[in-house]
Amino acid sequence: MNQVKRHVETKFIHGSQRGETSTGAVNTPIYLSSTFHQNSFDAFGPFDYSRSGNPTRQALEDKIAELEDGSRGFAFASGMAAISSALLLLSAGDHVLVTTDVYGGTYRFVSEVLQRYQIDHTFVDMTDLNEAARAIQPNTKAIYIETPSNPCMNITDLTGIVKIAKANNCLTFVDNTFMTPLYQNPLELGADIVLHSATKFLSGHSDVIAGLAVTRDESLGEKLAFIQNSFGSILGAQDSYLLLQGMKTLGARLKQSSRSAQVLVDYLNTHPLVEMVYYPGIASHPGYTIHQRQSKGTGSVFSFQLPNRAAAKAFVDHVQIPVFAVSLGAVESILSYPTTMSHAAMPKEEREKRGITDGLLRFSVGLEYTDDLIADFDQALQTAEAYTDVKSSVS
Ligand SMILES: *Cc1c(COP(=O)(O)O)cnc(C)c1O
């Protein structure tokens, strides 16, 4: 019997293997066992101790490997645990190029932890391939990118970066959190390691902190497995189960919230109070063409700029549906204020260079009824508008 083709939407629900064969349970059992009895004195079974391997975690690791078209998947206690563990593939004396608008936790790990182990770094604007190529040093071993990046949705040319990396014997690491395997497959484009904060879209319900990594090359997979087991920052069985459940609906969730995002973006783009909207689905976005080439969707996160802090505050105070919080990629819409949330540690001048002004808000669209979100934005912007007028006539 020929196997029927499975698109990624189908794979989110059914992997290539029928899950639990002994009972037929449609959900992966949660194996709450730290250790495993060995039936034979000299031939051990596939599992011995749950740091090294656990059947629930294994099901998740196999699933993300299949979704990303890799050969091995790894589940970690957080996105940062996945990212840090992957970066521990580097050794003292090595150098890594990192995108300037990298996730804040990655910025901190590279600049404050790796630095202490003599692993050097250069932050580079990866939207400029010439600048990336120029920053390569004889000891550069890896290039680390995010596309789209946070919060201004800058697009990096994945194929272009991979070409530079390969020409210089470097590995390419891609944080694929914003696009997920539904919309972007960096391994297909030649990247070596794909990373996810599975806390976001993959889990989708704001109930678990988790990270995933995927490799395609067997020997690189072996090295990362060694680090996962040595460093030990693994995902527990119960969280692995939650994540497996969340991933089943990723296709439906992300498509719906991406559709709503496009509607909200179109609305904001014509609103007089909104100075700028950052979203890779806007044709005038500088990375639009590259993103269309390397991704199948534009996602459900965008940022928009109001005139000043007072307007942003009035909007946050009056909007009713979204939660005001850090994080993204959940069933509930999440509104955040990068200036005091994700980018609080960055000096104002550095922030503003990256477009993160005091009027910038980031929005992760959830699964609420689209017109409810539009109506909510409309009434909150009306208030913000009135407030801005009063303020600007005073100052
Ligand atoms: C949230 C996030 C991370 C960190 O993941 P945690 O699960 O919070 O450790 C890394 N990269 C991106 C792009 C993120 O949004």
mmCIF file of C-alpha atoms and ligand atoms in Angstrom:
data_model
loop_
_atom_site.group_PDB
_atom_site.id
_atom_site.type_symbol
_atom_site.label_atom_id
_atom_site.label_comp_id
_atom_site.label_asym_id
_atom_site.label_seq_id
_atom_site.Cartn_x
_atom_site.Cartn_y
_atom_site.Cartn_z
ATOM 1 C CA MET A 1 0.000 0.000 0.000
ATOM 2 C CA ASN A 2 1.471 3.348 -1.034
ATOM 3 C CA GLN A 3 1.503 5.867 1.776
ATOM 4 C CA VAL A 4 -0.885 8.741 1.225
ATOM 5 C CA LYS A 5 0.845 12.136 1.095
ATOM 6 C CA ARG A 6 0.749 13.949 4.412
ATOM 7 C CA HIS A 7 0.924 17.730 4.432
ATOM 8 C CA VAL A 8 2.255 19.414 7.528
ATOM 9 C CA GLU A 9 -1.313 20.107 8.755
ATOM 10 C CA THR A 10 -1.937 16.355 8.776
ATOM 11 C CA LYS A 11 1.411 15.639 10.414
ATOM 12 C CA PHE A 12 0.561 17.964 13.310
ATOM 13 C CA ILE A 13 -2.103 15.396 14.181
ATOM 14 C CA HIS A 14 -0.803 12.103 12.788
ATOM 15 C CA GLY A 15 2.901 11.475 12.501
ATOM 16 C CA SER A 16 4.144 8.706 10.232
ATOM 17 C CA GLN A 17 3.609 6.237 13.052
ATOM 18 C CA ARG A 18 0.349 5.385 14.770
ATOM 19 C CA GLY A 19 1.007 6.552 18.365
ATOM 20 C CA GLU A 20 0.460 3.997 21.095
ATOM 21 C CA THR A 21 0.336 0.555 19.537
ATOM 22 C CA SER A 22 -0.228 -1.649 22.596
ATOM 23 C CA THR A 23 -3.595 -0.114 23.597
ATOM 24 C CA GLY A 24 -4.538 2.074 20.620
ATOM 25 C CA ALA A 25 -4.790 5.177 22.844
ATOM 26 C CA VAL A 26 -5.022 8.198 20.528
ATOM 27 C CA ASN A 27 -3.075 10.344 22.965
ATOM 28 C CA THR A 28 0.531 9.680 23.944
ATOM 29 C CA PRO A 29 0.663 8.257 27.470
ATOM 30 C CA ILE A 30 2.505 10.285 30.107
ATOM 31 C CA TYR A 31 5.342 8.078 31.310
ATOM 32 C CA LEU A 32 6.008 9.348 34.818
ATOM 33 C CA SER A 33 9.005 7.184 35.453
ATOM 34 C CA SER A 34 12.518 8.382 36.144
ATOM 35 C CA THR A 35 14.017 4.935 35.673
ATOM 36 C CA PHE A 36 13.245 1.811 33.639
ATOM 37 C CA HIS A 37 13.618 -1.845 34.601
ATOM 38 C CA GLN A 38 16.062 -3.754 32.405
ATOM 39 C CA ASN A 39 14.847 -7.240 31.580
ATOM 40 C CA SER A 40 18.208 -8.597 30.647
ATOM 41 C CA PHE A 41 21.544 -8.462 32.440
ATOM 42 C CA ASP A 42 23.494 -7.589 29.320
ATOM 43 C CA ALA A 43 21.022 -6.213 26.755
ATOM 44 C CA PHE A 44 19.387 -3.012 27.957
ATOM 45 C CA GLY A 45 16.121 -1.636 26.546
ATOM 46 C CA PRO A 46 15.694 1.671 24.671
ATOM 47 C CA PHE A 47 15.107 3.646 27.893
ATOM 48 C CA ASP A 48 17.153 3.585 31.081
ATOM 49 C CA TYR A 49 16.811 6.955 32.827
ATOM 50 C CA SER A 50 14.489 9.817 31.895
ATOM 51 C CA ARG A 51 17.160 12.515 31.612
ATOM 52 C CA SER A 52 18.667 10.472 28.776
ATOM 53 C CA GLY A 53 15.319 9.520 27.275
ATOM 54 C CA ASN A 54 11.643 9.260 28.171
ATOM 55 C CA PRO A 55 8.945 7.759 25.923
ATOM 56 C CA THR A 56 6.610 10.786 26.161
ATOM 57 C CA ARG A 57 9.448 13.181 25.427
ATOM 58 C CA GLN A 58 10.624 10.864 22.650
ATOM 59 C CA ALA A 59 7.208 11.061 20.949
ATOM 60 C CA LEU A 60 7.475 14.865 21.005
ATOM 61 C CA GLU A 61 11.079 14.839 19.774
ATOM 62 C CA ASP A 62 10.169 12.511 16.897
ATOM 63 C CA LYS A 63 7.210 14.701 16.009
ATOM 64 C CA ILE A 64 9.151 17.978 15.777
ATOM 65 C CA ALA A 65 11.932 16.224 13.812
ATOM 66 C CA GLU A 66 9.352 15.024 11.289
ATOM 67 C CA LEU A 67 7.629 18.425 11.103
ATOM 68 C CA GLU A 68 10.898 20.267 10.454
ATOM 69 C CA ASP A 69 12.138 17.601 8.018
ATOM 70 C CA GLY A 70 15.083 16.837 10.245
ATOM 71 C CA SER A 71 16.483 13.578 11.516
ATOM 72 C CA ARG A 72 16.548 14.330 15.259
ATOM 73 C CA GLY A 73 14.465 16.398 17.607
ATOM 74 C CA PHE A 74 15.261 17.518 21.136
ATOM 75 C CA ALA A 75 12.927 18.823 23.825
ATOM 76 C CA PHE A 76 14.205 21.194 26.495
ATOM 77 C CA ALA A 77 12.857 22.843 29.627
ATOM 78 C CA SER A 78 12.458 26.212 27.848
ATOM 79 C CA GLY A 79 13.229 27.962 24.582
ATOM 80 C CA MET A 80 16.296 29.435 26.284
ATOM 81 C CA ALA A 81 17.426 25.956 27.400
ATOM 82 C CA ALA A 82 17.207 24.781 23.766
ATOM 83 C CA ILE A 83 19.074 27.846 22.477
ATOM 84 C CA SER A 84 21.748 27.773 25.214
ATOM 85 C CA SER A 85 22.298 24.036 24.796
ATOM 86 C CA ALA A 86 22.720 24.454 21.024
ATOM 87 C CA LEU A 87 25.207 27.275 21.565
ATOM 88 C CA LEU A 88 27.183 24.972 23.891
ATOM 89 C CA LEU A 89 28.237 23.151 20.702
ATOM 90 C CA LEU A 90 30.783 25.984 20.451
ATOM 91 C CA SER A 91 34.140 25.833 22.245
ATOM 92 C CA ALA A 92 36.509 28.335 23.837
ATOM 93 C CA GLY A 93 38.215 30.367 21.120
ATOM 94 C CA ASP A 94 35.249 30.154 18.734
ATOM 95 C CA HIS A 95 33.304 33.149 17.447
ATOM 96 C CA VAL A 96 29.605 33.449 16.568
ATOM 97 C CA LEU A 97 27.768 36.031 14.456
ATOM 98 C CA VAL A 98 24.414 36.941 15.977
ATOM 99 C CA THR A 99 21.641 39.051 14.495
ATOM 100 C CA THR A 100 21.341 42.459 16.229
ATOM 101 C CA ASP A 101 17.620 42.108 16.874
ATOM 102 C CA VAL A 102 17.957 38.687 18.489
ATOM 103 C CA TYR A 103 15.587 37.638 21.302
ATOM 104 C CA GLY A 104 16.631 39.345 24.574
ATOM 105 C CA GLY A 105 17.400 36.100 26.423
ATOM 106 C CA THR A 106 19.678 34.955 23.602
ATOM 107 C CA TYR A 107 21.395 38.361 23.638
ATOM 108 C CA ARG A 108 22.007 37.913 27.376
ATOM 109 C CA PHE A 109 23.305 34.330 27.044
ATOM 110 C CA VAL A 110 25.703 35.216 24.226
ATOM 111 C CA SER A 111 27.011 38.436 25.727
ATOM 112 C CA GLU A 112 27.104 37.546 29.420
ATOM 113 C CA VAL A 113 27.525 33.767 29.638
ATOM 114 C CA LEU A 114 29.351 32.569 26.496
ATOM 115 C CA GLN A 115 31.709 35.521 26.813
ATOM 116 C CA ARG A 116 32.922 34.166 30.191
ATOM 117 C CA TYR A 117 33.892 30.912 28.446
ATOM 118 C CA GLN A 118 35.939 32.739 25.790
ATOM 119 C CA ILE A 119 33.326 32.234 23.093
ATOM 120 C CA ASP A 120 33.293 35.525 21.258
ATOM 121 C CA HIS A 121 30.472 37.158 19.296
ATOM 122 C CA THR A 122 29.657 39.995 16.917
ATOM 123 C CA PHE A 123 26.154 41.399 16.565
ATOM 124 C CA VAL A 124 25.339 42.032 12.894
ATOM 125 C CA ASP A 125 22.368 43.442 10.976
ATOM 126 C CA MET A 126 21.592 40.241 9.078
ATOM 127 C CA THR A 127 19.205 41.973 6.671
ATOM 128 C CA ASP A 128 22.434 43.162 5.020
ATOM 129 C CA LEU A 129 24.213 40.077 3.632
ATOM 130 C CA ASN A 130 27.354 42.071 2.793
ATOM 131 C CA GLU A 131 27.649 43.192 6.381
ATOM 132 C CA ALA A 132 27.211 39.586 7.560
ATOM 133 C CA ALA A 133 29.913 38.342 5.168
ATOM 134 C CA ARG A 134 32.304 41.107 6.243
ATOM 135 C CA ALA A 135 31.895 40.211 9.935
ATOM 136 C CA ILE A 136 33.122 36.622 9.457
ATOM 137 C CA GLN A 137 36.411 35.941 11.251
ATOM 138 C CA PRO A 138 38.817 32.998 10.854
ATOM 139 C CA ASN A 139 37.392 31.476 14.068
ATOM 140 C CA THR A 140 33.690 32.073 13.245
ATOM 141 C CA LYS A 141 31.898 28.748 13.715
ATOM 142 C CA ALA A 142 28.235 29.701 13.660
ATOM 143 C CA ILE A 143 25.748 32.280 12.358
ATOM 144 C CA TYR A 144 22.646 32.784 14.488
ATOM 145 C CA ILE A 145 19.510 34.345 13.000
ATOM 146 C CA GLU A 146 15.803 34.995 13.578
ATOM 147 C CA THR A 147 13.392 35.800 10.766
ATOM 148 C CA PRO A 148 11.017 37.580 11.125
ATOM 149 C CA SER A 149 12.664 39.251 14.101
ATOM 150 C CA ASN A 150 11.118 40.806 17.144
ATOM 151 C CA PRO A 151 9.411 43.299 17.368
ATOM 152 C CA CYS A 152 9.914 45.082 14.019
ATOM 153 C CA MET A 153 9.597 41.941 11.842
ATOM 154 C CA ASN A 154 12.872 42.342 9.958
ATOM 155 C CA ILE A 155 13.431 39.647 7.345
ATOM 156 C CA THR A 156 16.738 37.857 6.859
ATOM 157 C CA ASP A 157 17.471 36.018 3.618
ATOM 158 C CA LEU A 158 17.873 32.441 4.871
ATOM 159 C CA THR A 159 19.429 31.097 1.668
ATOM 160 C CA GLY A 160 21.842 34.043 1.521
ATOM 161 C CA ILE A 161 23.005 33.467 5.104
ATOM 162 C CA VAL A 162 23.349 29.703 4.564
ATOM 163 C CA LYS A 163 25.522 30.394 1.512
ATOM 164 C CA ILE A 164 27.846 32.643 3.552
ATOM 165 C CA ALA A 165 27.940 30.085 6.374
ATOM 166 C CA LYS A 166 28.761 27.153 4.089
ATOM 167 C CA ALA A 167 31.480 29.099 2.293
ATOM 168 C CA ASN A 168 33.112 29.724 5.669
ATOM 169 C CA ASN A 169 32.560 26.328 7.295
ATOM 170 C CA CYS A 170 30.051 27.718 9.776
ATOM 171 C CA LEU A 171 26.852 26.241 11.119
ATOM 172 C CA THR A 172 23.595 28.174 10.649
ATOM 173 C CA PHE A 173 21.236 28.337 13.655
ATOM 174 C CA VAL A 174 17.700 29.606 13.033
ATOM 175 C CA ASP A 175 15.197 30.549 15.727
ATOM 176 C CA ASN A 176 11.953 29.594 13.942
ATOM 177 C CA THR A 177 9.571 30.539 16.786
ATOM 178 C CA PHE A 178 7.562 33.145 14.845
ATOM 179 C CA MET A 179 6.891 31.060 11.720
ATOM 180 C CA THR A 180 6.720 27.485 13.089
ATOM 181 C CA PRO A 181 7.043 24.475 10.755
ATOM 182 C CA LEU A 182 3.662 25.410 9.261
ATOM 183 C CA TYR A 183 5.155 28.389 7.450
ATOM 184 C CA GLN A 184 8.944 28.065 7.325
ATOM 185 C CA ASN A 185 11.392 25.158 7.094
ATOM 186 C CA PRO A 186 14.955 26.433 7.553
ATOM 187 C CA LEU A 187 16.507 22.930 7.297
ATOM 188 C CA GLU A 188 15.097 22.654 3.755
ATOM 189 C CA LEU A 189 16.967 25.855 2.932
ATOM 190 C CA GLY A 190 20.247 24.487 4.276
ATOM 191 C CA ALA A 191 20.243 25.578 7.928
ATOM 192 C CA ASP A 192 21.846 23.176 10.428
ATOM 193 C CA ILE A 193 19.848 23.690 13.617
ATOM 194 C CA VAL A 194 16.281 24.919 13.988
ATOM 195 C CA LEU A 195 15.243 26.228 17.396
ATOM 196 C CA HIS A 196 11.846 26.971 18.892
ATOM 197 C CA SER A 197 10.462 28.568 21.944
ATOM 198 C CA ALA A 198 7.648 26.008 22.014
ATOM 199 C CA THR A 199 6.141 28.129 24.794
ATOM 200 C CA LYS A 200 4.630 30.230 21.995
ATOM 201 C CA PHE A 201 2.751 28.932 18.903
ATOM 202 C CA LEU A 202 3.594 25.241 19.196
ATOM 203 C CA SER A 203 1.970 24.893 22.601
ATOM 204 C CA GLY A 204 -0.463 27.730 21.916
ATOM 205 C CA HIS A 205 -2.316 27.845 25.222
ATOM 206 C CA SER A 206 0.013 29.823 27.534
ATOM 207 C CA ASP A 207 0.285 26.807 29.812
ATOM 208 C CA VAL A 208 3.783 25.457 29.273
ATOM 209 C CA ILE A 209 7.388 26.692 29.029
ATOM 210 C CA ALA A 210 9.300 24.524 26.562
ATOM 211 C CA GLY A 211 11.964 24.579 23.873
ATOM 212 C CA LEU A 212 12.723 22.398 20.868
ATOM 213 C CA ALA A 213 15.710 21.897 18.601
ATOM 214 C CA VAL A 214 15.999 19.929 15.345
ATOM 215 C CA THR A 215 19.022 18.781 13.357
ATOM 216 C CA ARG A 216 19.280 16.928 10.045
ATOM 217 C CA ASP A 217 22.960 15.910 10.009
ATOM 218 C CA GLU A 218 23.485 12.686 12.004
ATOM 219 C CA SER A 219 26.801 13.627 13.603
ATOM 220 C CA LEU A 220 25.540 17.086 14.618
ATOM 221 C CA GLY A 221 22.480 15.345 16.110
ATOM 222 C CA GLU A 222 24.768 13.067 18.127
ATOM 223 C CA LYS A 223 26.684 16.069 19.461
ATOM 224 C CA LEU A 224 23.498 17.867 20.503
ATOM 225 C CA ALA A 225 22.139 14.678 22.121
ATOM 226 C CA PHE A 226 25.367 14.490 24.137
ATOM 227 C CA ILE A 227 24.921 18.081 25.319
ATOM 228 C CA GLN A 228 21.228 17.551 26.111
ATOM 229 C CA ASN A 229 22.129 14.594 28.311
ATOM 230 C CA SER A 230 25.224 16.241 29.834
ATOM 231 C CA PHE A 231 23.695 19.621 30.578
ATOM 232 C CA GLY A 232 20.411 17.972 31.492
ATOM 233 C CA SER A 233 17.928 20.750 30.818
ATOM 234 C CA ILE A 234 15.267 18.366 29.465
ATOM 235 C CA LEU A 235 11.496 18.786 29.203
ATOM 236 C CA GLY A 236 9.486 16.728 31.697
ATOM 237 C CA ALA A 237 6.967 14.092 30.620
ATOM 238 C CA GLN A 238 3.847 16.069 31.632
ATOM 239 C CA ASP A 239 4.940 19.191 29.773
ATOM 240 C CA SER A 240 5.910 17.025 26.781
ATOM 241 C CA TYR A 241 2.339 15.720 26.752
ATOM 242 C CA LEU A 242 0.836 19.217 26.970
ATOM 243 C CA LEU A 243 2.994 20.336 24.087
ATOM 244 C CA LEU A 244 2.038 17.327 21.947
ATOM 245 C CA GLN A 245 -1.630 18.179 22.517
ATOM 246 C CA GLY A 246 -1.098 21.852 21.671
ATOM 247 C CA MET A 247 0.742 21.004 18.461
ATOM 248 C CA LYS A 248 -2.195 19.047 17.092
ATOM 249 C CA THR A 249 -4.172 22.261 16.530
ATOM 250 C CA LEU A 250 -1.287 24.448 15.376
ATOM 251 C CA GLY A 251 -2.326 24.397 11.715
ATOM 252 C CA ALA A 252 -5.885 25.539 12.389
ATOM 253 C CA ARG A 253 -4.836 28.054 15.050
ATOM 254 C CA LEU A 254 -2.066 29.773 13.142
ATOM 255 C CA LYS A 255 -4.012 30.003 9.889
ATOM 256 C CA GLN A 256 -6.990 31.585 11.627
ATOM 257 C CA SER A 257 -4.932 34.051 13.656
ATOM 258 C CA SER A 258 -2.833 34.949 10.583
ATOM 259 C CA ARG A 259 -6.041 35.776 8.676
ATOM 260 C CA SER A 260 -7.150 38.026 11.527
ATOM 261 C CA ALA A 261 -3.694 39.617 11.670
ATOM 262 C CA GLN A 262 -3.957 40.632 8.014
ATOM 263 C CA VAL A 263 -7.393 42.202 8.635
ATOM 264 C CA LEU A 264 -6.134 44.110 11.690
ATOM 265 C CA VAL A 265 -3.015 45.250 9.832
ATOM 266 C CA ASP A 266 -5.119 46.545 6.919
ATOM 267 C CA TYR A 267 -7.305 48.418 9.403
ATOM 268 C CA LEU A 268 -4.322 49.935 11.264
ATOM 269 C CA ASN A 269 -2.586 50.909 8.031
ATOM 270 C CA THR A 270 -5.371 53.362 7.194
ATOM 271 C CA HIS A 271 -5.885 54.687 10.733
ATOM 272 C CA PRO A 272 -4.706 58.317 11.075
ATOM 273 C CA LEU A 273 -3.208 57.826 14.545
ATOM 274 C CA VAL A 274 -1.033 54.880 13.503
ATOM 275 C CA GLU A 275 2.362 56.043 12.238
ATOM 276 C CA MET A 276 3.769 52.705 11.188
ATOM 277 C CA VAL A 277 2.770 49.016 11.020
ATOM 278 C CA TYR A 278 5.449 46.307 10.946
ATOM 279 C CA TYR A 279 4.215 43.068 9.350
ATOM 280 C CA PRO A 280 5.846 40.918 6.660
ATOM 281 C CA GLY A 281 2.482 40.629 4.863
ATOM 282 C CA ILE A 282 2.524 44.307 3.850
ATOM 283 C CA ALA A 283 3.754 44.709 0.261
ATOM 284 C CA SER A 284 5.808 47.804 1.173
ATOM 285 C CA HIS A 285 7.678 45.925 3.919
ATOM 286 C CA PRO A 286 11.385 45.949 2.899
ATOM 287 C CA GLY A 287 11.640 42.177 3.395
ATOM 288 C CA TYR A 288 8.345 41.327 1.666
ATOM 289 C CA THR A 289 9.788 39.631 -1.436
ATOM 290 C CA ILE A 290 12.391 37.615 0.466
ATOM 291 C CA HIS A 291 9.806 36.515 3.011
ATOM 292 C CA GLN A 292 7.378 35.420 0.247
ATOM 293 C CA ARG A 293 10.159 33.333 -1.281
ATOM 294 C CA GLN A 294 11.216 31.526 1.893
ATOM 295 C CA SER A 295 7.963 31.257 3.868
ATOM 296 C CA LYS A 296 4.431 30.074 3.235
ATOM 297 C CA GLY A 297 2.686 32.552 5.520
ATOM 298 C CA THR A 298 3.137 35.853 7.282
ATOM 299 C CA GLY A 299 2.103 34.820 10.787
ATOM 300 C CA SER A 300 0.032 36.479 13.440
ATOM 301 C CA VAL A 301 2.403 38.898 15.154
ATOM 302 C CA PHE A 302 2.729 42.561 14.149
ATOM 303 C CA SER A 303 3.853 45.794 15.760
ATOM 304 C CA PHE A 304 2.443 49.265 15.300
ATOM 305 C CA GLN A 305 3.610 52.690 16.256
ATOM 306 C CA LEU A 306 1.494 55.353 17.931
ATOM 307 C CA PRO A 307 2.757 58.947 18.209
ATOM 308 C CA ASN A 308 4.125 58.728 21.750
ATOM 309 C CA ARG A 309 4.101 57.043 25.149
ATOM 310 C CA ALA A 310 0.881 58.784 26.221
ATOM 311 C CA ALA A 311 -0.996 57.385 23.225
ATOM 312 C CA ALA A 312 0.427 53.893 23.794
ATOM 313 C CA LYS A 313 -0.576 54.065 27.462
ATOM 314 C CA ALA A 314 -4.098 55.267 26.619
ATOM 315 C CA PHE A 315 -4.476 52.439 24.107
ATOM 316 C CA VAL A 316 -3.321 49.806 26.621
ATOM 317 C CA ASP A 317 -5.576 51.272 29.327
ATOM 318 C CA HIS A 318 -8.675 51.192 27.133
ATOM 319 C CA VAL A 319 -8.344 48.063 25.021
ATOM 320 C CA GLN A 320 -10.585 45.355 26.504
ATOM 321 C CA ILE A 321 -10.058 41.969 24.834
ATOM 322 C CA PRO A 322 -6.316 41.175 24.704
ATOM 323 C CA VAL A 323 -4.242 40.452 27.755
ATOM 324 C CA PHE A 324 -1.428 42.952 28.367
ATOM 325 C CA ALA A 325 1.567 40.702 28.880
ATOM 326 C CA VAL A 326 4.852 39.395 27.540
ATOM 327 C CA SER A 327 4.821 36.277 25.312
ATOM 328 C CA LEU A 328 2.941 35.548 22.092
ATOM 329 C CA GLY A 329 1.472 32.790 19.979
ATOM 330 C CA ALA A 330 -1.469 31.871 22.188
ATOM 331 C CA VAL A 331 -5.221 31.404 21.768
ATOM 332 C CA GLU A 332 -5.745 34.699 23.592
ATOM 333 C CA SER A 333 -4.502 37.866 21.892
ATOM 334 C CA ILE A 334 -1.491 39.307 23.698
ATOM 335 C CA LEU A 335 -0.619 42.997 23.631
ATOM 336 C CA SER A 336 2.837 43.990 24.800
ATOM 337 C CA TYR A 337 4.910 47.127 25.179
ATOM 338 C CA PRO A 338 8.465 46.315 24.043
ATOM 339 C CA THR A 339 9.984 49.440 25.660
ATOM 340 C CA THR A 340 9.340 48.206 29.202
ATOM 341 C CA MET A 341 8.824 44.493 28.508
ATOM 342 C CA SER A 342 11.028 42.595 26.016
ATOM 343 C CA HIS A 343 13.526 45.441 25.529
ATOM 344 C CA ALA A 344 13.592 47.018 28.984
ATOM 345 C CA ALA A 345 17.282 46.223 29.416
ATOM 346 C CA MET A 346 18.267 48.062 26.229
ATOM 347 C CA PRO A 347 19.400 51.713 26.416
ATOM 348 C CA LYS A 348 16.874 54.138 24.848
ATOM 349 C CA GLU A 349 19.233 55.128 22.043
ATOM 350 C CA GLU A 350 19.875 51.485 21.039
ATOM 351 C CA ARG A 351 16.162 50.772 21.236
ATOM 352 C CA GLU A 352 15.186 53.689 19.023
ATOM 353 C CA LYS A 353 17.824 52.747 16.449
ATOM 354 C CA ARG A 354 15.890 49.478 16.109
ATOM 355 C CA GLY A 355 12.530 51.234 15.705
ATOM 356 C CA ILE A 356 11.440 50.453 19.265
ATOM 357 C CA THR A 357 10.069 53.867 20.131
ATOM 358 C CA ASP A 358 7.990 54.800 23.196
ATOM 359 C CA GLY A 359 4.878 54.614 20.994
ATOM 360 C CA LEU A 360 5.486 51.054 19.748
ATOM 361 C CA LEU A 361 3.115 48.223 20.682
ATOM 362 C CA ARG A 362 3.370 44.566 19.659
ATOM 363 C CA PHE A 363 0.290 42.460 19.077
ATOM 364 C CA SER A 364 0.029 38.685 18.869
ATOM 365 C CA VAL A 365 -3.368 37.843 17.411
ATOM 366 C CA GLY A 366 -5.276 35.052 19.109
ATOM 367 C CA LEU A 367 -8.424 33.237 18.112
ATOM 368 C CA GLU A 368 -11.049 35.771 19.154
ATOM 369 C CA TYR A 369 -13.684 36.770 16.564
ATOM 370 C CA THR A 370 -11.893 39.125 14.168
ATOM 371 C CA ASP A 371 -14.554 41.851 14.141
ATOM 372 C CA ASP A 372 -14.546 41.949 17.942
ATOM 373 C CA LEU A 373 -10.828 42.723 17.851
ATOM 374 C CA ILE A 374 -11.349 45.428 15.207
ATOM 375 C CA ALA A 375 -14.127 47.024 17.270
ATOM 376 C CA ASP A 376 -11.942 46.897 20.362
ATOM 377 C CA PHE A 377 -8.988 48.493 18.549
ATOM 378 C CA ASP A 378 -11.308 51.128 17.122
ATOM 379 C CA GLN A 379 -12.670 52.262 20.472
ATOM 380 C CA ALA A 380 -9.237 52.160 22.164
ATOM 381 C CA LEU A 381 -7.651 54.193 19.344
ATOM 382 C CA GLN A 382 -10.424 56.784 19.603
ATOM 383 C CA THR A 383 -9.547 57.293 23.254
ATOM 384 C CA ALA A 384 -5.834 57.300 22.495
ATOM 385 C CA GLU A 385 -6.449 59.925 19.812
ATOM 386 C CA ALA A 386 -8.254 62.263 22.177
ATOM 387 C CA TYR A 387 -5.555 61.789 24.787
ATOM 388 C CA THR A 388 -2.764 62.430 22.281
ATOM 389 C CA ASP A 389 -4.365 65.692 21.129
ATOM 390 C CA VAL A 390 -4.628 67.014 24.677
ATOM 391 C CA LYS A 391 -1.039 66.009 25.394
ATOM 392 C CA SER A 392 0.445 67.449 22.225
ATOM 393 C CA SER A 393 -1.277 70.804 22.753
ATOM 394 C CA VAL A 394 0.259 70.925 26.246
ATOM 395 C CA SER A 395 3.822 69.924 25.335
HETATM 396 C C1 LIG B 1 10.099 33.521 23.892
HETATM 397 C C2 LIG B 1 11.202 33.400 22.906
HETATM 398 C C3 LIG B 1 12.397 32.733 23.213
HETATM 399 C C4 LIG B 1 12.673 32.172 24.594
HETATM 400 O O1 LIG B 1 11.866 31.080 24.880
HETATM 401 P P1 LIG B 1 11.432 30.653 26.380
HETATM 402 O O2 LIG B 1 10.537 29.509 26.141
HETATM 403 O O3 LIG B 1 10.766 31.843 26.992
HETATM 404 O O4 LIG B 1 12.684 30.299 27.107
HETATM 405 C C5 LIG B 1 13.351 32.620 22.218
HETATM 406 N N1 LIG B 1 13.164 33.150 20.994
HETATM 407 C C6 LIG B 1 12.036 33.802 20.652
HETATM 408 C C7 LIG B 1 11.889 34.354 19.278
HETATM 409 C C8 LIG B 1 11.020 33.947 21.597
HETATM 410 O O5 LIG B 1 9.907 34.623 21.257
#
